[in-house]
Coordinates of C-alpha atoms in Angstrom, one line a residue:
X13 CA 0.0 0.0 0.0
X14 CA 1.6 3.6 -0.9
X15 CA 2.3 5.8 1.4
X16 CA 3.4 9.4 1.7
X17 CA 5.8 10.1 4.9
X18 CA 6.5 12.9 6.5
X19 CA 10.6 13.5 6.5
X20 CA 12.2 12.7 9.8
X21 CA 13.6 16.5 10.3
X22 CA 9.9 18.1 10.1
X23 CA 9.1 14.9 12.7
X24 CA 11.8 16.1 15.2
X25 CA 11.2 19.6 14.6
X26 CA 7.5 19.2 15.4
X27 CA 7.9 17.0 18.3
X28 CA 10.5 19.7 20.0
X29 CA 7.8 22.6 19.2
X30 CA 4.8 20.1 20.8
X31 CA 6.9 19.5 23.9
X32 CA 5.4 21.0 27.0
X33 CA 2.5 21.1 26.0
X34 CA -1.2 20.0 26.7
X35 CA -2.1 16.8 24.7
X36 CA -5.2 16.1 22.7
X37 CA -6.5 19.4 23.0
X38 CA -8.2 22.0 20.7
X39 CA -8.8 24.8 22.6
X40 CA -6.6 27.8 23.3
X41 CA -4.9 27.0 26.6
X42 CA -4.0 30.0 28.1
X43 CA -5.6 33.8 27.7
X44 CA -9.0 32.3 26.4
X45 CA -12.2 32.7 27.7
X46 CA -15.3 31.4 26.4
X47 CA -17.3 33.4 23.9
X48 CA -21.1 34.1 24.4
X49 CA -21.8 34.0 20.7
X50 CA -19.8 30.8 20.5
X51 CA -15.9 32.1 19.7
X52 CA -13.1 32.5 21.4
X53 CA -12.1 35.9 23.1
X54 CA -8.6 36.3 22.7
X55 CA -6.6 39.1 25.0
X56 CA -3.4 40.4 23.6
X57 CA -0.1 38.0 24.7
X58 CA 2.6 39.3 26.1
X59 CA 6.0 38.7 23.8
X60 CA 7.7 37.4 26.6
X61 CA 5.2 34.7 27.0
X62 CA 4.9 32.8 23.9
X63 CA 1.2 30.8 23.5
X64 CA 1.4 26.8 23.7
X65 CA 0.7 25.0 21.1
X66 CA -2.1 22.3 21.5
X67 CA -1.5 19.0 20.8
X68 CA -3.5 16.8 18.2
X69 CA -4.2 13.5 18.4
X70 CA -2.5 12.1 15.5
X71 CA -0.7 14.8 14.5
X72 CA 2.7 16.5 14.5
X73 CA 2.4 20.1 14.5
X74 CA 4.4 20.9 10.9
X75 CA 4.4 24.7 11.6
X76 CA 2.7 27.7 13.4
X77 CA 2.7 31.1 13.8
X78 CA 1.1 32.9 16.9
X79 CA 1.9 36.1 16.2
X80 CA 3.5 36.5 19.5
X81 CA 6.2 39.3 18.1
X82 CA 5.6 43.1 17.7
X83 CA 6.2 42.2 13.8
X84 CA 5.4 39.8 10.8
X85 CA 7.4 36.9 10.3
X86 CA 8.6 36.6 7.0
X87 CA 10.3 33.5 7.2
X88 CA 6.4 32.4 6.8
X89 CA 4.1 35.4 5.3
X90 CA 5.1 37.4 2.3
X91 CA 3.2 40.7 1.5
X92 CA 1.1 40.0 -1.9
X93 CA 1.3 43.1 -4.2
X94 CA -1.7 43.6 -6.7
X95 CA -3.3 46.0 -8.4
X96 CA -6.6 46.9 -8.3
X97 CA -9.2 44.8 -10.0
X98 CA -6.7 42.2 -10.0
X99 CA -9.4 39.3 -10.0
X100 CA -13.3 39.0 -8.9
X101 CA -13.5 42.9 -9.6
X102 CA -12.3 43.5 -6.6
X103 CA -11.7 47.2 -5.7
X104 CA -8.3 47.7 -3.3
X105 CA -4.8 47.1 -4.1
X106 CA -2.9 45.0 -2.3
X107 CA 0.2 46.7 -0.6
X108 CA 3.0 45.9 1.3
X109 CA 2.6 49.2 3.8
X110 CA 2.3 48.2 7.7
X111 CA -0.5 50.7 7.6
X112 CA -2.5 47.5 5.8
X113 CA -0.5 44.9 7.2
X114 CA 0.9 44.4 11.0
X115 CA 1.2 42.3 14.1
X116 CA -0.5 44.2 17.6
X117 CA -1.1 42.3 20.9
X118 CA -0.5 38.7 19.5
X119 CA -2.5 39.1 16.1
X120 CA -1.9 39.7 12.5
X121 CA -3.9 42.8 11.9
X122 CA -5.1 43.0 7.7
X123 CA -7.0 46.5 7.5
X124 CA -8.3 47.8 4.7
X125 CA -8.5 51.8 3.8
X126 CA -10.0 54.0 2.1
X127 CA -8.0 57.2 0.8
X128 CA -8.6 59.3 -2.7
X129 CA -6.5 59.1 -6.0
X130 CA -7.1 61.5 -8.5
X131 CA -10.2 62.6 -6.9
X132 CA -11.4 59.2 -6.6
X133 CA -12.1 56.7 -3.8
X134 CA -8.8 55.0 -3.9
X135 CA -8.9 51.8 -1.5
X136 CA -6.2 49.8 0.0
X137 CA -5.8 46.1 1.7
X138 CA -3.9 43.5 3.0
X139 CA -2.8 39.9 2.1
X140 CA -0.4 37.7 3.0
X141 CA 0.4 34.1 1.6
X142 CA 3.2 31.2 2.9
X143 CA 4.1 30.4 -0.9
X144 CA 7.7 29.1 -1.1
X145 CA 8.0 29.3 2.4
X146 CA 5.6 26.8 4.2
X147 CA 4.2 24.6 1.3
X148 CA 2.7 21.0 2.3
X149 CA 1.4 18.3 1.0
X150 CA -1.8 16.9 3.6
X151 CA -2.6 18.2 6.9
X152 CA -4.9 19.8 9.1
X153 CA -4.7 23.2 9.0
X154 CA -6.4 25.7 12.2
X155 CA -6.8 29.4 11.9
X156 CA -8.3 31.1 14.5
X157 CA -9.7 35.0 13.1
X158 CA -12.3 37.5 13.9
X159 CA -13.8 39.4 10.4
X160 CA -15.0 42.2 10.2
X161 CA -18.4 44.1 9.5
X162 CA -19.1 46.6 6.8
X163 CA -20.8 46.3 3.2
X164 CA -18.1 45.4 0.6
X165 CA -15.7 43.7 2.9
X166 CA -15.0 40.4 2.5
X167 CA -12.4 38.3 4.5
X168 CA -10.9 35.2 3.3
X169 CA -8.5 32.0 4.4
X170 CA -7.7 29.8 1.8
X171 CA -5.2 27.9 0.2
X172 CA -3.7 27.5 -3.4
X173 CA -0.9 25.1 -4.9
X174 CA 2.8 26.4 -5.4
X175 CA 2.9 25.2 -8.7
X176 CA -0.6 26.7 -10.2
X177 CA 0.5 25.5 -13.8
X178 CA 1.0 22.1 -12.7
X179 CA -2.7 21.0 -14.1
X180 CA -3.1 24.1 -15.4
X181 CA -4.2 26.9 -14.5
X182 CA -7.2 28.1 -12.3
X183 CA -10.0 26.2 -11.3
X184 CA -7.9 23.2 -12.9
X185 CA -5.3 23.6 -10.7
X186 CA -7.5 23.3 -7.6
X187 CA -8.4 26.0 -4.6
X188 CA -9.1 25.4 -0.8
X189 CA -11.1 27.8 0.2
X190 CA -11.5 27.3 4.2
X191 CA -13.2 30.1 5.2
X192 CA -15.2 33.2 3.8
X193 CA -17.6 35.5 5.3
X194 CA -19.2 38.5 3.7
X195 CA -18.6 42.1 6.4
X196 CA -22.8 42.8 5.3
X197 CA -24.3 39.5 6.6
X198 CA -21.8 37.9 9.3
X199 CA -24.8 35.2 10.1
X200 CA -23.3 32.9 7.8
X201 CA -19.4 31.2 6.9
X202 CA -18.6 29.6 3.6
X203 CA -16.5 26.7 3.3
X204 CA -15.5 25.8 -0.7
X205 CA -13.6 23.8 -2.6
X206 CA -13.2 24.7 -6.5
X207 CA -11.6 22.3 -9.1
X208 CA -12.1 20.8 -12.3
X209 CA -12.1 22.2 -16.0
X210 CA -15.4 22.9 -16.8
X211 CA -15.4 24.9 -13.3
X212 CA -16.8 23.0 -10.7
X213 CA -17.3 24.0 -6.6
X214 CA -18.5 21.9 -3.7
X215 CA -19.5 24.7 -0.6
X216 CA -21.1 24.5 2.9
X217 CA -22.2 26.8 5.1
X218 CA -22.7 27.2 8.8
X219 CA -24.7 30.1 10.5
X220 CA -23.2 32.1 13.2
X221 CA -22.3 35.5 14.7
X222 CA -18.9 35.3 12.5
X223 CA -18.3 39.5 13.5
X224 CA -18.1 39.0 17.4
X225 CA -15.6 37.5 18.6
X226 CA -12.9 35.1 17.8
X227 CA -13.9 32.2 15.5
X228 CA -11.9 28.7 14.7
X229 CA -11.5 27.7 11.3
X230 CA -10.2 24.4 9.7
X231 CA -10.0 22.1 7.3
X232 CA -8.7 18.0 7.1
X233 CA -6.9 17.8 4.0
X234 CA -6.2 14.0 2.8
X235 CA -5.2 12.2 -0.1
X236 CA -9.4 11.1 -0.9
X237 CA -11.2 13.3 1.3
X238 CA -11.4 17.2 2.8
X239 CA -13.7 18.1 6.1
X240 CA -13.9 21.5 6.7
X241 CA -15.2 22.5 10.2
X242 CA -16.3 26.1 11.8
X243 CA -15.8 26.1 16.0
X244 CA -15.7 22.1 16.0
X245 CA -18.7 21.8 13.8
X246 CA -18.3 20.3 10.6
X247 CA -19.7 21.6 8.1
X248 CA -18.3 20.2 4.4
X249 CA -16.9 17.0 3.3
X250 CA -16.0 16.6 -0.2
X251 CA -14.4 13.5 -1.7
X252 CA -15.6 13.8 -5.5
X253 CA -13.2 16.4 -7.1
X254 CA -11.8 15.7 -10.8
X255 CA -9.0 18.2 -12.8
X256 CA -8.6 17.9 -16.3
X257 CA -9.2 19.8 -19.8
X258 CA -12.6 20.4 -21.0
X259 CA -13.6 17.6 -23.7
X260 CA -10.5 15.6 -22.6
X261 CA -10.5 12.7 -20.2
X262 CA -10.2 13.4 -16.5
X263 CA -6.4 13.2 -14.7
X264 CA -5.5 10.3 -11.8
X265 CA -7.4 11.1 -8.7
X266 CA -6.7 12.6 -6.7
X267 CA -6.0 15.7 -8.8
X268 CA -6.0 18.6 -8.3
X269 CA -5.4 18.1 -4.4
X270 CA -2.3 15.8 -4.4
X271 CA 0.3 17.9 -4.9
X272 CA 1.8 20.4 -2.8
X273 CA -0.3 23.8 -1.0
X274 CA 0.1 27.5 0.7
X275 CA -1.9 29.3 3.2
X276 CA -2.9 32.5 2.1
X277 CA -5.1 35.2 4.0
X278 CA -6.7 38.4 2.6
X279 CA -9.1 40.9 3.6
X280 CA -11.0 42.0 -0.2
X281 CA -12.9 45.0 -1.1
X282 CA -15.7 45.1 -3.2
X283 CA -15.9 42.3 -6.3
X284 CA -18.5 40.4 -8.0
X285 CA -19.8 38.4 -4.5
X286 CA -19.7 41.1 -1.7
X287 CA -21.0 44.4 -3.5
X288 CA -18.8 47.7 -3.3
X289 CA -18.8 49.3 -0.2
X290 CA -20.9 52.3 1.0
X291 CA -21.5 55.4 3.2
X292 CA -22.7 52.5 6.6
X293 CA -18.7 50.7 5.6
X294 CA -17.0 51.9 8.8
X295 CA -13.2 52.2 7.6
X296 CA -11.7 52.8 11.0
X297 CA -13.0 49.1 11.7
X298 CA -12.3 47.4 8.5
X299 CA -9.7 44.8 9.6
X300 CA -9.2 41.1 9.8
X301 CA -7.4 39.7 13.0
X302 CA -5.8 36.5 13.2
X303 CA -4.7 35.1 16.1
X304 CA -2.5 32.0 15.2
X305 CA -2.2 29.8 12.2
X306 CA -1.5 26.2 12.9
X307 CA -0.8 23.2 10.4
X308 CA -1.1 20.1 11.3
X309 CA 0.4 16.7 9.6
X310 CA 0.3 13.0 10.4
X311 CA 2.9 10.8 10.0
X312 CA 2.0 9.1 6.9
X313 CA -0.9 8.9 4.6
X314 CA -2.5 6.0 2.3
X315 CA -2.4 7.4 -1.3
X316 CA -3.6 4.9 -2.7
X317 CA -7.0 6.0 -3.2
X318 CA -9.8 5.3 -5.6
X319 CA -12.7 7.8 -6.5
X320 CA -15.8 6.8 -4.8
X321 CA -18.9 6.3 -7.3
X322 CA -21.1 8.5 -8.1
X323 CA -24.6 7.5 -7.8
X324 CA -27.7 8.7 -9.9
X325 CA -30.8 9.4 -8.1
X326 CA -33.6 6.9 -10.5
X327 CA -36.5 8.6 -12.3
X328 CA -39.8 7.6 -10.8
X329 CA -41.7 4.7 -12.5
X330 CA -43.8 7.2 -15.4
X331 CA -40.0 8.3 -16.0
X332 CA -40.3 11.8 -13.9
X333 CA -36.7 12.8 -12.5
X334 CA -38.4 14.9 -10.2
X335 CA -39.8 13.7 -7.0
X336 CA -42.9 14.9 -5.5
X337 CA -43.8 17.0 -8.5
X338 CA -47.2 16.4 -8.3
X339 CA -47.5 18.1 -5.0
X340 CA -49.4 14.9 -3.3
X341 CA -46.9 15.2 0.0
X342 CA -47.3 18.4 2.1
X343 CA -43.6 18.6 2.6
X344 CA -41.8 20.5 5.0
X345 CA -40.0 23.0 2.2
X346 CA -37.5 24.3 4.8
X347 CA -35.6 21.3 5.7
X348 CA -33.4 20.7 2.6
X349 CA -35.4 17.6 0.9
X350 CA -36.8 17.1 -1.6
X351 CA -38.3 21.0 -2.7
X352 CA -36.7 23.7 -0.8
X353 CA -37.8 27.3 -0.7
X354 CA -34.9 30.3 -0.4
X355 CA -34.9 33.7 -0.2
X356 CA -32.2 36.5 0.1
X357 CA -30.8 39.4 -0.7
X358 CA -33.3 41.6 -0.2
X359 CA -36.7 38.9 -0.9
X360 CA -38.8 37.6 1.6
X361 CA -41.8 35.4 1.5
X362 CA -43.4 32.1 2.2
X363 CA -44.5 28.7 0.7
X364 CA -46.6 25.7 0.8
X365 CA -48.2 22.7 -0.6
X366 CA -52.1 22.7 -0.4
X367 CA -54.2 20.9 -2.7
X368 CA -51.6 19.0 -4.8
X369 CA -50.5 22.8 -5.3
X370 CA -46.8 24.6 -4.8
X371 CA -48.1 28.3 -3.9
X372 CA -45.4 30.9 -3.3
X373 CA -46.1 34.1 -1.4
X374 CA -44.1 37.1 -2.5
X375 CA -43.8 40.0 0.1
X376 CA -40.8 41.4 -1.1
X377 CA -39.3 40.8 -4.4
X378 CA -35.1 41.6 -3.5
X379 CA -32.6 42.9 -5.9
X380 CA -31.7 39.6 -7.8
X381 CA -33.3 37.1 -9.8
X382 CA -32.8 34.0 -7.1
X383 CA -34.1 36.3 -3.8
X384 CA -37.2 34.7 -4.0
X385 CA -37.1 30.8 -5.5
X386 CA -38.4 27.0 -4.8
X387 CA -36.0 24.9 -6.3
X388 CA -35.3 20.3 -5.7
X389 CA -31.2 19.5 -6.8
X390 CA -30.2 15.7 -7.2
X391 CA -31.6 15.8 -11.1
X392 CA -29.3 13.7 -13.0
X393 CA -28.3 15.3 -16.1
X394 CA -26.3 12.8 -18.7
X395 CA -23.9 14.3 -21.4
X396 CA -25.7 13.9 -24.8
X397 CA -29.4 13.6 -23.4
X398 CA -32.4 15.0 -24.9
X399 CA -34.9 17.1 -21.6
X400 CA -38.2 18.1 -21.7
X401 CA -39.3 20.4 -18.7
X402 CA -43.2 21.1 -17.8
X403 CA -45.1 22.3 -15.4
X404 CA -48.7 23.9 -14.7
X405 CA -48.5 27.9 -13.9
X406 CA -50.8 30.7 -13.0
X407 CA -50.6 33.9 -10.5
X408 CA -53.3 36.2 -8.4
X409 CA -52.3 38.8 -11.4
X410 CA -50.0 38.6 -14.9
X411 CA -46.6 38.5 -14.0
X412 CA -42.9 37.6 -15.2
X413 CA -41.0 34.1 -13.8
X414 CA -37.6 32.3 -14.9
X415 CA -37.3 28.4 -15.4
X416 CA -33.6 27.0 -15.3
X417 CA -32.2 24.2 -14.5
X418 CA -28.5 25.0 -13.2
X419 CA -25.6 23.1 -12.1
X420 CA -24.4 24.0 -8.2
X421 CA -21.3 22.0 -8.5
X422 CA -20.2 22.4 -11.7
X423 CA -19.6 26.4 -11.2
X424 CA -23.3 27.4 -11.5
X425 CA -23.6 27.1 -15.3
X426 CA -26.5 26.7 -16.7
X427 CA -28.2 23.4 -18.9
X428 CA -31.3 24.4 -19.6
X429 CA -31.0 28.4 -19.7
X430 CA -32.2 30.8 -17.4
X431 CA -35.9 31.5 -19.5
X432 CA -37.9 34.3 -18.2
X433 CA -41.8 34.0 -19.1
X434 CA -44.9 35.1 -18.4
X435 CA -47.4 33.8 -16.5
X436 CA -51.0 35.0 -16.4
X437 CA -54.1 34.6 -13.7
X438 CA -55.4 31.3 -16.3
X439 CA -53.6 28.4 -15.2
X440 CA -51.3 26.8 -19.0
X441 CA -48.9 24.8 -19.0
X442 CA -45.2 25.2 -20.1
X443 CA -43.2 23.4 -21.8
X444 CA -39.2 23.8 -22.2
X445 CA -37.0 21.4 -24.1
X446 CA -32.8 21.4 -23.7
X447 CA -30.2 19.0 -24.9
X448 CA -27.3 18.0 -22.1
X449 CA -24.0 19.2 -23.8
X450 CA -21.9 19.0 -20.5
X451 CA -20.2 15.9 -18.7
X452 CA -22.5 14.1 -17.1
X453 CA -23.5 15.8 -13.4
X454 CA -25.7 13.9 -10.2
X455 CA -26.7 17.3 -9.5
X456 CA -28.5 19.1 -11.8
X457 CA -31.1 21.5 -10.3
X458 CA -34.7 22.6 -11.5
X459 CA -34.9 26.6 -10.0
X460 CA -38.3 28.9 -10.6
X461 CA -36.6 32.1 -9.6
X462 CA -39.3 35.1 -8.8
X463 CA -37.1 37.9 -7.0
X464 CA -36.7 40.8 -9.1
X465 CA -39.2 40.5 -11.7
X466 CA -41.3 43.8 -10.5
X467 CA -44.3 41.7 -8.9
X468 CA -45.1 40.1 -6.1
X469 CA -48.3 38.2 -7.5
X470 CA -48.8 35.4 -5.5
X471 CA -48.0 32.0 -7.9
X472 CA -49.1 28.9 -8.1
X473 CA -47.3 25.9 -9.9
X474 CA -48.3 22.0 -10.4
X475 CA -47.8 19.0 -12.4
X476 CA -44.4 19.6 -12.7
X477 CA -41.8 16.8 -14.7
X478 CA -38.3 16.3 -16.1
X479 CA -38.0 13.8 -17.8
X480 CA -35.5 12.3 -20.8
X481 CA -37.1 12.8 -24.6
X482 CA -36.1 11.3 -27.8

């Protein structure tokens, strides 16, 4: 059985930096105290008395860094210089000024600012990345960080490999995204892994108070399988990934995420996910503290992995690949089976079965497309198949609606077009045909999107299929 070892001097070295201290233990052991919204508070450290380092059960600790110095160590960290707009339409540039980036009372400080240029709002950030310095192949790696609130911020810890050309460039080359929150809606921490050529991403979320108090981060990277986990609660585990060209057969698993990785860490403005900021975005508070970094490695690890199946969910008997779409089961639609209502940004509004009917109560419409939608995932879409999708329609008044059916692991595109149509108070029925030109996918996903469509017309929807056609 292959095996990847970790070298004897990284062994040594880790066992010397573990002695001392506490064993099989998670928590912070000294200048903690518990946190009432579930974090850790962390006071500032004195430099003359450097934090212990938990043990892991099962691990040696490969390297850390407390920030116990009145300065960034850049044996680990370098400054990341970019220019604005550099990727995601993101707004600052990234400098190397300790105005952006520095080390105060035992954390890495990343603040963001916002000055004028040419008689512009000119904006400025932090990042820092391990590249060349601290790579690794497999571990556990724990971040403990506190992000901050304000519309357009948008903190991030995540990891890329040293060698991005290695399977080509991004998403091909493979990203590990192990935390992400958004400084306008702290309720909620994104854990994502993106791969694969077409783009494909895996995410999870967990919902919290992410903008009070300290927060632990970390993800379980192994040769066949990634947990990620948010304060000891998991929240992701992904073992499917692929990296290859588009058209072109698929490399050895497991590719992308067998080869070696960097920490990186970054506090964004603005860009396609977060929004700009505005007048409420409180500069003076826009920063990102981290209060150690800590990677984790066992011994040795089994590489000889296989990729698990990937099971299709079967068509009901008349052929229907959606379940429960004649509305005959008064299903809970907030519990993630089956049909599932969502609303955000901005939307708001309810929904229920009655009568073999889906009805869907608008009270606000939001600012995008998906802020008011029912949608059921698990569909599975096969390269080269022929779709027919139809479904029963009518509203309290005439009205606009979108049909699509999407791909949420396979980087959102779309196999059956977003279709915007209208819908009137006489119940029709619609019919929408699409031929699967992708690689086949376990998770396609029928939306009806109502946000944003300048009603809020009450709507009612039955009968509804997807099903294979000659």
């Amino acid at each position: 059985m292959k095996k990847i070892f970790l070298p004897i001097t990284a062994i040594i070295t880790a066992l010397g930096l573990l002695g001392g201290c506490a064993a099989n233990s998670e928590s912070r052991t000294s200048g903690t105290g518990s946190d009432p919204q579930g974090g850790s508070s962390a006071g500032a450290r004195s430099n003359a008395e450097p934090t212990a380092v938990p043990e892991l059960a099962g691990y040696n600790l490969l390297w850390n860094d407390e920030f116990d110095g009145d300065k960034l160590d850049e044996s680990i960290w370098n400054r990341e210089l970019r220019e604005p707009g550099w990727t995601n339409n993101e707004l600052q540039e990234y400098t190397d000024s300790d105005e952006n980036i520095f080390v105060k009372d035992g954390k890495l400080i990343l603040k963001a600012a916002k000055t004028e240029r040419n008689g512009k709002d000119y904006y400025t950030s932090g990042k820092v990345n391990s590249q060349h310095n601290k790579p690794f192949t497999y571990g556990k790696v724990v971040v403990s960080a506190k992000t901050p609130v304000g519309q357009g911020l948008w903190p991030a810890i995540w990891m890329m490999p040293e060698d991005e050309s290695y399977y080509g460039q991004w998403p091909r080359c493979g990203e590990i995204d192990i935390m992400e929150t958004l400084g306008h809606d702290l309720s909620t921490a994104y854990c994502t892994v993106h791969y694969g050529a077409p783009h494909a991403e895996q995410q999870g979320t967990i919902t919290g108070n992410f903008g009070k108090g300290f927060h632990e981060y970390s993800v379980e990277w192994e040769p066949g399988e990634m947990r990620w986990y948010v304060d000891g609660s998991e929240v992701l585990v992904v073992n499917d990934w692929f990296s290859g060209d588009e058209g072109q057969d698929d490399k050895p698993y497991p590719a992308p995420f067998d080869q070696p990785f960097f920490v990186q860490m970054n506090l964004a403005v603005g860009g396609n996910w977060p929004g700009n900021p505005d007048a409420t975005t409180d500069f003076d508070k826009a920063q990102f503290e981290i209060d150690y970094v800590r990677v984790y490695q066992k011994p040795s690890y089994d590489t000889n992995v296989t990729k698990p199946e990937v099971n299709y969910r079967e068509p009901l008997a008349d052929g229907n690949l959606i379940y429960n779409g004649d509305f005959a089961e008064a299903e809970d639609l907030s519990d993630d089976k089956i049909w599932t209502f969502y609303h955000a940004d901005g939307g708001n509004g309810t929904a229920e079965i009655k009568d073999n009917t889906l009805i869907i109560t608008t009270e606000k419409e939001g600012t995008k497309d998906y802020s008011v939608q029912i949608f059921q995932p698990e569909l599975p879409m096969m390269k080269g198949k022929n779709y027919r999708v139809s479904f029963d329609a009518y509203s309290d008044e005439a009205r606009k609606m979108i049909v699509a059916v999407t791909a949420p692991t396979a980087g959102w595109r779309r196999y059956l077009n977003d279709t915007k149509f209208d819908i009137t108070t006489e119940k029709k029925t619609y019919t929408f045909d699409f031929t699967m030109s992708a690689k086949n996918d376990p998770n396609g996903r029928l939306e009806f999107n109502m946000g944003h469509c300048g009603s809020i017309a009450t709507i009612y929807i039955s009968n509804v299929r997807v099903e294979e056609v000659e």
